[in-house]
Amino acid sequence: MTKPLRALFVLPSLGGGGAERVTIDLLRLLNRNRVMPALFLFHHSGALLREVPDGLLVPSAAGARSSGTSLNLLQSLIACARAVDVVIACLQCRTTYITWLAGTVARRPVVGWVQNAAVPGSPMFRLRHRTLMRIVQPRLTASVFPCERAYKVAARRIPFAKTRIEIIPNFISEERVRRLSEAGLSFSLKRIPGETVLIAAGRLAPQKGFDILLRALAELHRRGRRCRLIILGEGPEYPRLTRLVADLALQEFVEMPGFVANPYPIMRRSSVFVLSSRFEGLPLALMEARALGIPIVSTDCIAGPREILESGRFGKLVAVDDYAAMAAAIESLIDQPHNGARASGQQLEESPDHDAQLAVAAWEALLSDITGKSE
């Protein structure tokens, strides 16, 4: 019997982001008879650490402590790369650069997994990253993008002629999301009768556009719509967002409880899910909201929402950074909540994990092909 190929997945840490979540789900679902995965972290930290499948987390020189040097980290990654058949960088930019260097020294194929679109405002659009990506990305064995539009944005600036390109959508386990949504709430919801609850989730960073969402909430209140907003997540923007909440006099109507391990019970109990991002790849939170049948309002950023919502069929799309349009879209769903829920949930019973199965199969085929270990 042919031995399974050995694949090393690389991440900086395991914070509660979409890239980390989809990586863990992929590790969990890969067929061990075909692919034996391992996970290398620059730092052994993050809310999702406890969800790594047993035996897959490999030690690293700097992993358990932040004081490890970059040289120790690189040496450790090179040693781990030599023990496998292929290495996968699960985030763009720094993670990809370090993984490519380690894979090159170890003489192993390297796959880059691009999670976001390289648009103005994103880290990939900064000059140093545009320069480094033009050097590194064409030298990878393969690059994986979550959707066609994310690839096309990158292809405008990066010569991919010698690099294999694969479009493999991010995925969720819809069965898992729905099952976990039946649990009790992990924090107290300050809901007032007659109040509409809006839910948003993501890292508290400029990318997610929560400042625009707060301004949309203020606009809804100006229009006489009493709404409460819950933002799930943590990140560097927390102080600035807290100040903006105060400036807009929304202290009584905004809750930011931080990272919540199981966000689905509160999502299921909410009236509208809002994604306010300025850029994305293929956001898992939007997939989860659709799986739960929640009425959805989302920005129509370059990549992700339009694909997930099928050009507006399963939720309302609004322009990026337009808080007035966002408020109007939310208001329309408040007026027709049942119609919105049905629109979001029309296809919930159709093969719930079909997309996950297709994505995992695509990853297995790609890794087998580039390592020459196809069955």
mmCIF file of C-alpha atoms in Angstrom:
data_model
loop_
_atom_site.group_PDB
_atom_site.id
_atom_site.type_symbol
_atom_site.label_atom_id
_atom_site.label_comp_id
_atom_site.label_asym_id
_atom_site.label_seq_id
_atom_site.Cartn_x
_atom_site.Cartn_y
_atom_site.Cartn_z
ATOM 1 C CA MET A 1 0.000 0.000 0.000
ATOM 2 C CA THR A 2 1.314 3.456 -0.936
ATOM 3 C CA LYS A 3 2.225 5.621 2.034
ATOM 4 C CA PRO A 4 0.286 8.885 2.394
ATOM 5 C CA LEU A 5 2.124 12.022 1.379
ATOM 6 C CA ARG A 6 3.318 14.216 4.247
ATOM 7 C CA ALA A 7 2.147 17.839 4.194
ATOM 8 C CA LEU A 8 3.280 20.624 6.540
ATOM 9 C CA PHE A 9 0.832 23.519 6.986
ATOM 10 C CA VAL A 10 2.286 26.782 8.320
ATOM 11 C CA LEU A 11 0.558 29.590 10.251
ATOM 12 C CA PRO A 12 1.821 32.397 12.491
ATOM 13 C CA SER A 13 -0.549 31.414 15.340
ATOM 14 C CA LEU A 14 -4.104 30.232 15.912
ATOM 15 C CA GLY A 15 -6.110 33.367 16.578
ATOM 16 C CA GLY A 16 -9.815 33.169 15.878
ATOM 17 C CA GLY A 17 -9.628 34.279 12.239
ATOM 18 C CA GLY A 18 -11.092 32.720 9.124
ATOM 19 C CA ALA A 19 -7.731 31.550 7.747
ATOM 20 C CA GLU A 20 -6.962 29.727 10.981
ATOM 21 C CA ARG A 21 -10.436 28.203 11.149
ATOM 22 C CA VAL A 22 -10.447 26.890 7.579
ATOM 23 C CA THR A 23 -6.912 25.488 8.021
ATOM 24 C CA ILE A 24 -7.965 23.518 11.105
ATOM 25 C CA ASP A 25 -11.064 22.229 9.319
ATOM 26 C CA LEU A 26 -8.928 21.125 6.366
ATOM 27 C CA LEU A 27 -6.478 19.326 8.676
ATOM 28 C CA ARG A 28 -9.412 17.571 10.321
ATOM 29 C CA LEU A 29 -11.068 16.446 7.078
ATOM 30 C CA LEU A 30 -8.075 15.337 4.980
ATOM 31 C CA ASN A 31 -8.088 11.601 4.271
ATOM 32 C CA ARG A 32 -5.163 10.236 6.311
ATOM 33 C CA ASN A 33 -4.685 7.426 3.807
ATOM 34 C CA ARG A 34 -3.823 10.046 1.190
ATOM 35 C CA VAL A 35 -2.407 13.018 3.108
ATOM 36 C CA MET A 36 -0.788 12.945 6.552
ATOM 37 C CA PRO A 37 -0.815 16.602 7.689
ATOM 38 C CA ALA A 38 1.181 18.443 10.338
ATOM 39 C CA LEU A 39 0.856 22.024 11.583
ATOM 40 C CA PHE A 40 3.785 24.382 12.228
ATOM 41 C CA LEU A 41 3.110 27.594 14.186
ATOM 42 C CA PHE A 42 5.475 30.535 14.551
ATOM 43 C CA HIS A 43 3.948 31.011 18.012
ATOM 44 C CA HIS A 44 1.938 28.408 19.919
ATOM 45 C CA SER A 45 -0.861 30.781 20.873
ATOM 46 C CA GLY A 46 -4.429 31.632 19.966
ATOM 47 C CA ALA A 47 -8.014 30.778 20.827
ATOM 48 C CA LEU A 48 -8.155 27.902 18.332
ATOM 49 C CA LEU A 49 -5.174 25.961 19.726
ATOM 50 C CA ARG A 50 -7.453 23.549 21.566
ATOM 51 C CA GLU A 51 -9.169 22.625 18.293
ATOM 52 C CA VAL A 52 -6.065 21.265 16.539
ATOM 53 C CA PRO A 53 -6.558 17.532 15.909
ATOM 54 C CA ASP A 54 -4.445 15.392 18.256
ATOM 55 C CA GLY A 55 -0.875 14.746 17.202
ATOM 56 C CA LEU A 56 -0.720 17.270 14.346
ATOM 57 C CA LEU A 57 0.988 20.217 16.034
ATOM 58 C CA VAL A 58 4.760 20.016 15.533
ATOM 59 C CA PRO A 59 7.277 21.699 17.882
ATOM 60 C CA SER A 60 9.234 24.728 16.727
ATOM 61 C CA ALA A 61 12.198 26.592 18.182
ATOM 62 C CA ALA A 62 10.221 29.793 18.759
ATOM 63 C CA GLY A 63 6.756 28.292 18.987
ATOM 64 C CA ALA A 64 6.042 28.329 22.702
ATOM 65 C CA ARG A 65 7.726 31.649 23.462
ATOM 66 C CA SER A 66 7.753 35.004 21.751
ATOM 67 C CA SER A 67 11.479 35.503 22.474
ATOM 68 C CA GLY A 68 12.604 33.010 19.857
ATOM 69 C CA THR A 69 14.711 34.625 17.115
ATOM 70 C CA SER A 70 13.727 34.703 13.465
ATOM 71 C CA LEU A 71 16.820 32.613 12.668
ATOM 72 C CA ASN A 72 15.800 29.914 15.166
ATOM 73 C CA LEU A 73 12.296 29.924 13.711
ATOM 74 C CA LEU A 74 13.585 29.567 10.161
ATOM 75 C CA GLN A 75 15.989 26.769 11.128
ATOM 76 C CA SER A 76 13.201 24.918 12.881
ATOM 77 C CA LEU A 77 10.879 25.312 9.883
ATOM 78 C CA ILE A 78 13.606 24.088 7.497
ATOM 79 C CA ALA A 79 14.119 20.979 9.626
ATOM 80 C CA CYS A 80 10.383 20.267 9.661
ATOM 81 C CA ALA A 81 10.122 20.891 5.909
ATOM 82 C CA ARG A 82 12.842 18.317 5.224
ATOM 83 C CA ALA A 83 10.707 15.700 6.991
ATOM 84 C CA VAL A 84 7.701 16.166 4.683
ATOM 85 C CA ASP A 85 6.855 16.062 0.982
ATOM 86 C CA VAL A 86 5.213 19.485 0.584
ATOM 87 C CA VAL A 87 4.861 22.703 2.584
ATOM 88 C CA ILE A 88 1.790 24.974 2.581
ATOM 89 C CA ALA A 89 1.871 28.620 3.693
ATOM 90 C CA CYS A 90 -1.672 29.236 4.973
ATOM 91 C CA LEU A 91 -1.484 33.044 4.914
ATOM 92 C CA GLN A 92 -0.100 35.517 2.408
ATOM 93 C CA CYS A 93 2.769 37.978 2.960
ATOM 94 C CA ARG A 94 5.223 37.206 5.828
ATOM 95 C CA THR A 95 4.035 33.622 6.340
ATOM 96 C CA THR A 96 4.494 32.903 2.643
ATOM 97 C CA TYR A 97 7.926 34.540 2.429
ATOM 98 C CA ILE A 98 9.310 32.556 5.377
ATOM 99 C CA THR A 99 7.716 29.303 4.220
ATOM 100 C CA TRP A 100 9.029 29.738 0.678
ATOM 101 C CA LEU A 101 12.567 30.354 1.969
ATOM 102 C CA ALA A 102 12.419 27.293 4.232
ATOM 103 C CA GLY A 103 10.965 25.126 1.470
ATOM 104 C CA THR A 104 13.596 26.292 -0.995
ATOM 105 C CA VAL A 105 16.441 25.430 1.397
ATOM 106 C CA ALA A 106 14.799 22.072 2.184
ATOM 107 C CA ARG A 107 14.183 21.422 -1.538
ATOM 108 C CA ARG A 108 10.472 20.881 -1.091
ATOM 109 C CA PRO A 109 7.553 22.198 -3.174
ATOM 110 C CA VAL A 110 5.780 25.142 -1.550
ATOM 111 C CA VAL A 111 2.118 26.073 -1.935
ATOM 112 C CA GLY A 112 0.962 29.589 -1.100
ATOM 113 C CA TRP A 113 -2.628 29.953 0.165
ATOM 114 C CA VAL A 114 -3.837 33.515 -0.486
ATOM 115 C CA GLN A 115 -6.739 34.392 1.819
ATOM 116 C CA ASN A 116 -7.484 38.023 0.830
ATOM 117 C CA ALA A 117 -7.644 40.195 -2.257
ATOM 118 C CA ALA A 118 -4.681 42.517 -2.912
ATOM 119 C CA VAL A 119 -6.686 45.735 -3.057
ATOM 120 C CA PRO A 120 -5.944 49.264 -1.776
ATOM 121 C CA GLY A 121 -6.095 49.223 2.017
ATOM 122 C CA SER A 122 -4.993 45.611 2.368
ATOM 123 C CA PRO A 123 -1.500 44.707 3.661
ATOM 124 C CA MET A 124 -0.724 43.092 0.310
ATOM 125 C CA PHE A 125 -1.111 46.491 -1.370
ATOM 126 C CA ARG A 126 1.679 48.094 0.670
ATOM 127 C CA LEU A 127 4.828 48.785 -1.353
ATOM 128 C CA ARG A 128 7.085 46.325 0.496
ATOM 129 C CA HIS A 129 4.573 43.505 0.096
ATOM 130 C CA ARG A 130 3.863 44.319 -3.556
ATOM 131 C CA THR A 131 7.626 44.112 -4.134
ATOM 132 C CA LEU A 132 8.164 40.900 -2.165
ATOM 133 C CA MET A 133 5.090 39.213 -3.625
ATOM 134 C CA ARG A 134 6.350 39.890 -7.148
ATOM 135 C CA ILE A 135 9.579 38.096 -6.170
ATOM 136 C CA VAL A 136 8.185 35.199 -4.123
ATOM 137 C CA GLN A 137 4.764 34.321 -5.546
ATOM 138 C CA PRO A 138 6.011 33.398 -9.058
ATOM 139 C CA ARG A 139 8.570 31.062 -7.468
ATOM 140 C CA LEU A 140 6.025 29.015 -5.546
ATOM 141 C CA THR A 141 5.093 25.607 -6.883
ATOM 142 C CA ALA A 142 1.412 26.558 -6.686
ATOM 143 C CA SER A 143 -0.809 29.365 -5.431
ATOM 144 C CA VAL A 144 -4.322 28.705 -4.126
ATOM 145 C CA PHE A 145 -6.974 31.436 -4.207
ATOM 146 C CA PRO A 146 -10.452 31.261 -2.620
ATOM 147 C CA CYS A 147 -12.231 32.675 -5.679
ATOM 148 C CA GLU A 148 -11.571 33.795 -9.250
ATOM 149 C CA ARG A 149 -11.836 37.514 -8.487
ATOM 150 C CA ALA A 150 -9.165 37.306 -5.756
ATOM 151 C CA TYR A 151 -6.805 35.684 -8.274
ATOM 152 C CA LYS A 152 -7.515 38.248 -11.000
ATOM 153 C CA VAL A 153 -6.677 41.133 -8.654
ATOM 154 C CA ALA A 154 -3.311 39.552 -7.815
ATOM 155 C CA ALA A 155 -2.606 38.618 -11.448
ATOM 156 C CA ARG A 156 -2.658 42.291 -12.451
ATOM 157 C CA ARG A 157 0.645 42.800 -10.595
ATOM 158 C CA ILE A 158 2.250 39.367 -10.273
ATOM 159 C CA PRO A 159 3.611 37.289 -13.190
ATOM 160 C CA PHE A 160 2.124 33.840 -12.495
ATOM 161 C CA ALA A 161 3.130 32.266 -15.818
ATOM 162 C CA LYS A 162 5.333 29.582 -14.218
ATOM 163 C CA THR A 163 3.188 28.979 -11.133
ATOM 164 C CA ARG A 164 0.289 26.568 -10.944
ATOM 165 C CA ILE A 165 -2.928 28.407 -10.021
ATOM 166 C CA GLU A 166 -5.815 26.672 -8.242
ATOM 167 C CA ILE A 167 -9.149 28.155 -7.217
ATOM 168 C CA ILE A 168 -10.274 26.249 -4.114
ATOM 169 C CA PRO A 169 -13.053 27.989 -2.189
ATOM 170 C CA ASN A 170 -12.905 28.240 1.577
ATOM 171 C CA PHE A 171 -15.534 26.114 3.260
ATOM 172 C CA ILE A 172 -17.399 25.453 6.480
ATOM 173 C CA SER A 173 -19.148 22.434 7.944
ATOM 174 C CA GLU A 174 -22.760 23.561 7.778
ATOM 175 C CA GLU A 175 -23.825 20.576 9.885
ATOM 176 C CA ARG A 176 -21.393 21.638 12.633
ATOM 177 C CA VAL A 177 -22.511 25.272 12.519
ATOM 178 C CA ARG A 178 -26.176 24.363 12.847
ATOM 179 C CA ARG A 179 -25.532 21.842 15.601
ATOM 180 C CA LEU A 180 -23.490 24.297 17.670
ATOM 181 C CA SER A 181 -26.121 26.997 17.153
ATOM 182 C CA GLU A 182 -28.509 24.967 19.337
ATOM 183 C CA ALA A 183 -26.324 25.488 22.429
ATOM 184 C CA GLY A 184 -27.052 28.095 25.088
ATOM 185 C CA LEU A 185 -25.597 31.581 24.976
ATOM 186 C CA SER A 186 -22.084 31.922 26.430
ATOM 187 C CA PHE A 187 -22.702 35.516 27.546
ATOM 188 C CA SER A 188 -25.688 37.569 28.653
ATOM 189 C CA LEU A 189 -27.479 39.385 25.853
ATOM 190 C CA LYS A 190 -28.845 42.782 26.927
ATOM 191 C CA ARG A 191 -31.897 42.683 24.732
ATOM 192 C CA ILE A 192 -34.775 45.121 25.187
ATOM 193 C CA PRO A 193 -38.267 44.155 23.898
ATOM 194 C CA GLY A 194 -38.851 45.574 20.433
ATOM 195 C CA GLU A 195 -35.138 46.024 19.772
ATOM 196 C CA THR A 196 -33.580 44.654 16.584
ATOM 197 C CA VAL A 197 -30.336 42.763 17.197
ATOM 198 C CA LEU A 198 -27.609 43.135 14.571
ATOM 199 C CA ILE A 199 -24.630 40.778 14.655
ATOM 200 C CA ALA A 200 -21.147 41.134 13.139
ATOM 201 C CA ALA A 201 -18.014 39.058 13.614
ATOM 202 C CA GLY A 202 -14.345 39.348 12.757
ATOM 203 C CA ARG A 203 -10.984 40.656 13.854
ATOM 204 C CA LEU A 204 -11.183 44.212 15.145
ATOM 205 C CA ALA A 205 -9.052 45.652 12.361
ATOM 206 C CA PRO A 206 -9.533 48.341 9.675
ATOM 207 C CA GLN A 207 -10.175 45.611 7.067
ATOM 208 C CA LYS A 208 -13.497 44.712 8.682
ATOM 209 C CA GLY A 209 -14.993 48.218 8.434
ATOM 210 C CA PHE A 210 -16.637 48.156 11.859
ATOM 211 C CA ASP A 211 -16.314 51.956 11.995
ATOM 212 C CA ILE A 212 -18.687 52.138 9.017
ATOM 213 C CA LEU A 213 -21.050 49.673 10.690
ATOM 214 C CA LEU A 214 -21.156 51.860 13.824
ATOM 215 C CA ARG A 215 -22.010 54.878 11.683
ATOM 216 C CA ALA A 216 -24.751 52.829 10.002
ATOM 217 C CA LEU A 217 -26.118 52.000 13.448
ATOM 218 C CA ALA A 218 -26.156 55.693 14.344
ATOM 219 C CA GLU A 219 -28.008 56.401 11.101
ATOM 220 C CA LEU A 220 -30.595 53.741 11.954
ATOM 221 C CA HIS A 221 -31.168 55.377 15.333
ATOM 222 C CA ARG A 222 -31.496 58.749 13.616
ATOM 223 C CA ARG A 223 -34.253 57.188 11.503
ATOM 224 C CA GLY A 224 -36.040 55.990 14.620
ATOM 225 C CA ARG A 225 -34.937 52.323 14.356
ATOM 226 C CA ARG A 226 -33.976 50.990 17.772
ATOM 227 C CA CYS A 227 -31.182 48.484 17.105
ATOM 228 C CA ARG A 228 -28.550 46.778 19.235
ATOM 229 C CA LEU A 229 -25.214 45.803 17.636
ATOM 230 C CA ILE A 230 -23.038 42.932 18.836
ATOM 231 C CA ILE A 231 -19.524 42.686 17.362
ATOM 232 C CA LEU A 232 -17.767 39.397 18.090
ATOM 233 C CA GLY A 233 -13.980 39.426 17.889
ATOM 234 C CA GLU A 234 -10.835 41.003 19.254
ATOM 235 C CA GLY A 235 -8.003 43.004 17.767
ATOM 236 C CA PRO A 236 -6.048 46.274 17.684
ATOM 237 C CA GLU A 237 -8.994 48.473 16.706
ATOM 238 C CA TYR A 238 -10.834 47.929 20.002
ATOM 239 C CA PRO A 239 -9.759 51.261 21.613
ATOM 240 C CA ARG A 240 -10.584 53.288 18.491
ATOM 241 C CA LEU A 241 -13.955 51.587 18.059
ATOM 242 C CA THR A 242 -14.761 52.161 21.726
ATOM 243 C CA ARG A 243 -14.041 55.866 21.303
ATOM 244 C CA LEU A 244 -16.225 55.990 18.196
ATOM 245 C CA VAL A 245 -19.075 54.322 20.087
ATOM 246 C CA ALA A 246 -18.829 57.089 22.691
ATOM 247 C CA ASP A 247 -18.582 59.842 20.056
ATOM 248 C CA LEU A 248 -21.771 58.522 18.438
ATOM 249 C CA ALA A 249 -23.520 58.191 21.833
ATOM 250 C CA LEU A 250 -24.130 54.475 21.234
ATOM 251 C CA GLN A 251 -22.785 53.108 24.535
ATOM 252 C CA GLU A 252 -26.150 51.608 25.465
ATOM 253 C CA PHE A 253 -26.561 49.895 22.099
ATOM 254 C CA VAL A 254 -23.191 48.301 21.275
ATOM 255 C CA GLU A 255 -21.613 45.194 22.819
ATOM 256 C CA MET A 256 -18.109 43.951 22.007
ATOM 257 C CA PRO A 257 -17.627 40.827 24.166
ATOM 258 C CA GLY A 258 -14.383 39.779 22.435
ATOM 259 C CA PHE A 259 -13.666 36.362 20.969
ATOM 260 C CA VAL A 260 -16.513 33.907 21.495
ATOM 261 C CA ALA A 261 -15.621 30.235 20.959
ATOM 262 C CA ASN A 262 -19.152 29.354 19.852
ATOM 263 C CA PRO A 263 -20.728 32.408 18.188
ATOM 264 C CA TYR A 264 -23.532 30.487 16.497
ATOM 265 C CA PRO A 265 -26.223 30.592 19.230
ATOM 266 C CA ILE A 266 -26.141 34.402 19.297
ATOM 267 C CA MET A 267 -25.943 34.537 15.497
ATOM 268 C CA ARG A 268 -29.043 32.356 15.218
ATOM 269 C CA ARG A 269 -30.937 34.609 17.646
ATOM 270 C CA SER A 270 -30.032 37.800 15.785
ATOM 271 C CA SER A 271 -32.237 39.649 13.314
ATOM 272 C CA VAL A 272 -29.607 40.651 10.742
ATOM 273 C CA PHE A 273 -25.998 39.619 10.110
ATOM 274 C CA VAL A 274 -23.827 42.444 8.739
ATOM 275 C CA LEU A 275 -20.456 42.110 7.036
ATOM 276 C CA SER A 276 -18.922 45.575 6.636
ATOM 277 C CA SER A 277 -15.497 44.590 5.264
ATOM 278 C CA ARG A 278 -13.410 46.746 2.954
ATOM 279 C CA PHE A 279 -11.762 43.655 1.448
ATOM 280 C CA GLU A 280 -12.008 39.902 1.882
ATOM 281 C CA GLY A 281 -11.114 36.597 0.279
ATOM 282 C CA LEU A 282 -14.042 34.271 0.930
ATOM 283 C CA PRO A 283 -15.269 35.149 4.454
ATOM 284 C CA LEU A 284 -16.309 32.189 6.605
ATOM 285 C CA ALA A 285 -18.555 34.314 8.842
ATOM 286 C CA LEU A 286 -20.719 35.151 5.838
ATOM 287 C CA MET A 287 -20.975 31.456 4.933
ATOM 288 C CA GLU A 288 -21.964 30.665 8.514
ATOM 289 C CA ALA A 289 -24.662 33.334 8.538
ATOM 290 C CA ARG A 290 -26.072 31.983 5.307
ATOM 291 C CA ALA A 291 -26.001 28.432 6.686
ATOM 292 C CA LEU A 292 -28.037 29.600 9.684
ATOM 293 C CA GLY A 293 -30.611 31.336 7.492
ATOM 294 C CA ILE A 294 -30.019 34.801 8.951
ATOM 295 C CA PRO A 295 -30.991 37.809 6.818
ATOM 296 C CA ILE A 296 -27.719 39.294 5.539
ATOM 297 C CA VAL A 297 -26.349 42.689 4.560
ATOM 298 C CA SER A 298 -22.808 42.742 3.178
ATOM 299 C CA THR A 299 -20.453 45.122 1.456
ATOM 300 C CA ASP A 300 -19.783 44.214 -2.150
ATOM 301 C CA CYS A 301 -16.007 44.192 -1.677
ATOM 302 C CA ILE A 302 -13.731 42.898 -4.424
ATOM 303 C CA ALA A 303 -13.774 39.192 -3.564
ATOM 304 C CA GLY A 304 -16.026 36.926 -1.532
ATOM 305 C CA PRO A 305 -19.436 38.356 -0.642
ATOM 306 C CA ARG A 306 -20.805 38.441 -4.190
ATOM 307 C CA GLU A 307 -19.763 34.816 -4.685
ATOM 308 C CA ILE A 308 -21.245 33.621 -1.367
ATOM 309 C CA LEU A 309 -24.482 35.574 -1.739
ATOM 310 C CA GLU A 310 -24.759 34.715 -5.441
ATOM 311 C CA SER A 311 -24.870 38.334 -6.619
ATOM 312 C CA GLY A 312 -27.455 39.314 -4.028
ATOM 313 C CA ARG A 313 -29.752 36.311 -4.232
ATOM 314 C CA PHE A 314 -29.070 35.329 -0.601
ATOM 315 C CA GLY A 315 -28.481 38.734 0.938
ATOM 316 C CA LYS A 316 -28.226 42.432 0.205
ATOM 317 C CA LEU A 317 -24.999 43.873 -1.212
ATOM 318 C CA VAL A 318 -24.013 47.503 -0.624
ATOM 319 C CA ALA A 319 -21.052 49.646 -1.614
ATOM 320 C CA VAL A 320 -17.922 49.601 0.539
ATOM 321 C CA ASP A 321 -17.636 52.479 3.067
ATOM 322 C CA ASP A 322 -21.229 53.657 2.438
ATOM 323 C CA TYR A 323 -22.837 53.717 5.878
ATOM 324 C CA ALA A 324 -26.070 55.292 4.589
ATOM 325 C CA ALA A 325 -26.577 52.501 2.040
ATOM 326 C CA MET A 326 -25.795 49.930 4.725
ATOM 327 C CA ALA A 327 -28.350 51.470 7.078
ATOM 328 C CA ALA A 328 -30.993 51.504 4.331
ATOM 329 C CA ALA A 329 -30.355 47.833 3.523
ATOM 330 C CA ILE A 330 -30.595 46.838 7.182
ATOM 331 C CA GLU A 331 -33.796 48.859 7.534
ATOM 332 C CA SER A 332 -35.359 47.051 4.577
ATOM 333 C CA LEU A 333 -34.674 43.686 6.251
ATOM 334 C CA ILE A 334 -36.103 44.915 9.547
ATOM 335 C CA ASP A 335 -39.315 45.716 7.668
ATOM 336 C CA GLN A 336 -39.396 42.273 6.025
ATOM 337 C CA PRO A 337 -37.585 39.908 8.442
ATOM 338 C CA HIS A 338 -39.413 36.736 7.418
ATOM 339 C CA ASN A 339 -38.815 37.283 3.710
ATOM 340 C CA GLY A 340 -35.138 37.937 4.437
ATOM 341 C CA ALA A 341 -34.778 34.753 6.470
ATOM 342 C CA ARG A 342 -36.405 32.647 3.777
ATOM 343 C CA ALA A 343 -34.191 34.167 1.099
ATOM 344 C CA SER A 344 -31.061 33.344 3.092
ATOM 345 C CA GLY A 345 -32.181 29.833 3.940
ATOM 346 C CA GLN A 346 -33.673 28.496 0.730
ATOM 347 C CA GLN A 347 -31.006 25.869 0.111
ATOM 348 C CA LEU A 348 -30.069 24.898 3.661
ATOM 349 C CA GLU A 349 -31.160 21.274 3.365
ATOM 350 C CA GLU A 350 -29.336 20.496 0.127
ATOM 351 C CA SER A 351 -26.236 18.363 0.878
ATOM 352 C CA PRO A 352 -25.010 20.627 3.692
ATOM 353 C CA ASP A 353 -21.296 19.712 3.536
ATOM 354 C CA HIS A 354 -21.036 19.211 -0.217
ATOM 355 C CA ASP A 355 -18.792 22.275 -0.667
ATOM 356 C CA ALA A 356 -16.450 21.079 2.092
ATOM 357 C CA GLN A 357 -16.120 17.661 0.469
ATOM 358 C CA LEU A 358 -15.297 19.225 -2.906
ATOM 359 C CA ALA A 359 -12.699 21.589 -1.393
ATOM 360 C CA VAL A 360 -10.949 18.839 0.567
ATOM 361 C CA ALA A 361 -10.865 16.609 -2.521
ATOM 362 C CA ALA A 362 -9.356 19.493 -4.533
ATOM 363 C CA TRP A 363 -6.629 19.998 -1.911
ATOM 364 C CA GLU A 364 -5.831 16.274 -1.860
ATOM 365 C CA ALA A 365 -5.612 16.188 -5.656
ATOM 366 C CA LEU A 366 -3.361 19.270 -5.797
ATOM 367 C CA LEU A 367 -0.941 18.027 -3.144
ATOM 368 C CA SER A 368 -0.797 14.547 -4.680
ATOM 369 C CA ASP A 369 -0.162 15.952 -8.136
ATOM 370 C CA ILE A 370 2.663 18.336 -7.237
ATOM 371 C CA THR A 371 4.455 15.724 -5.104
ATOM 372 C CA GLY A 372 4.079 13.006 -7.747
ATOM 373 C CA LYS A 373 2.164 10.777 -5.332
ATOM 374 C CA SER A 374 -1.094 10.483 -7.237
ATOM 375 C CA GLU A 375 -2.898 7.208 -6.781
#
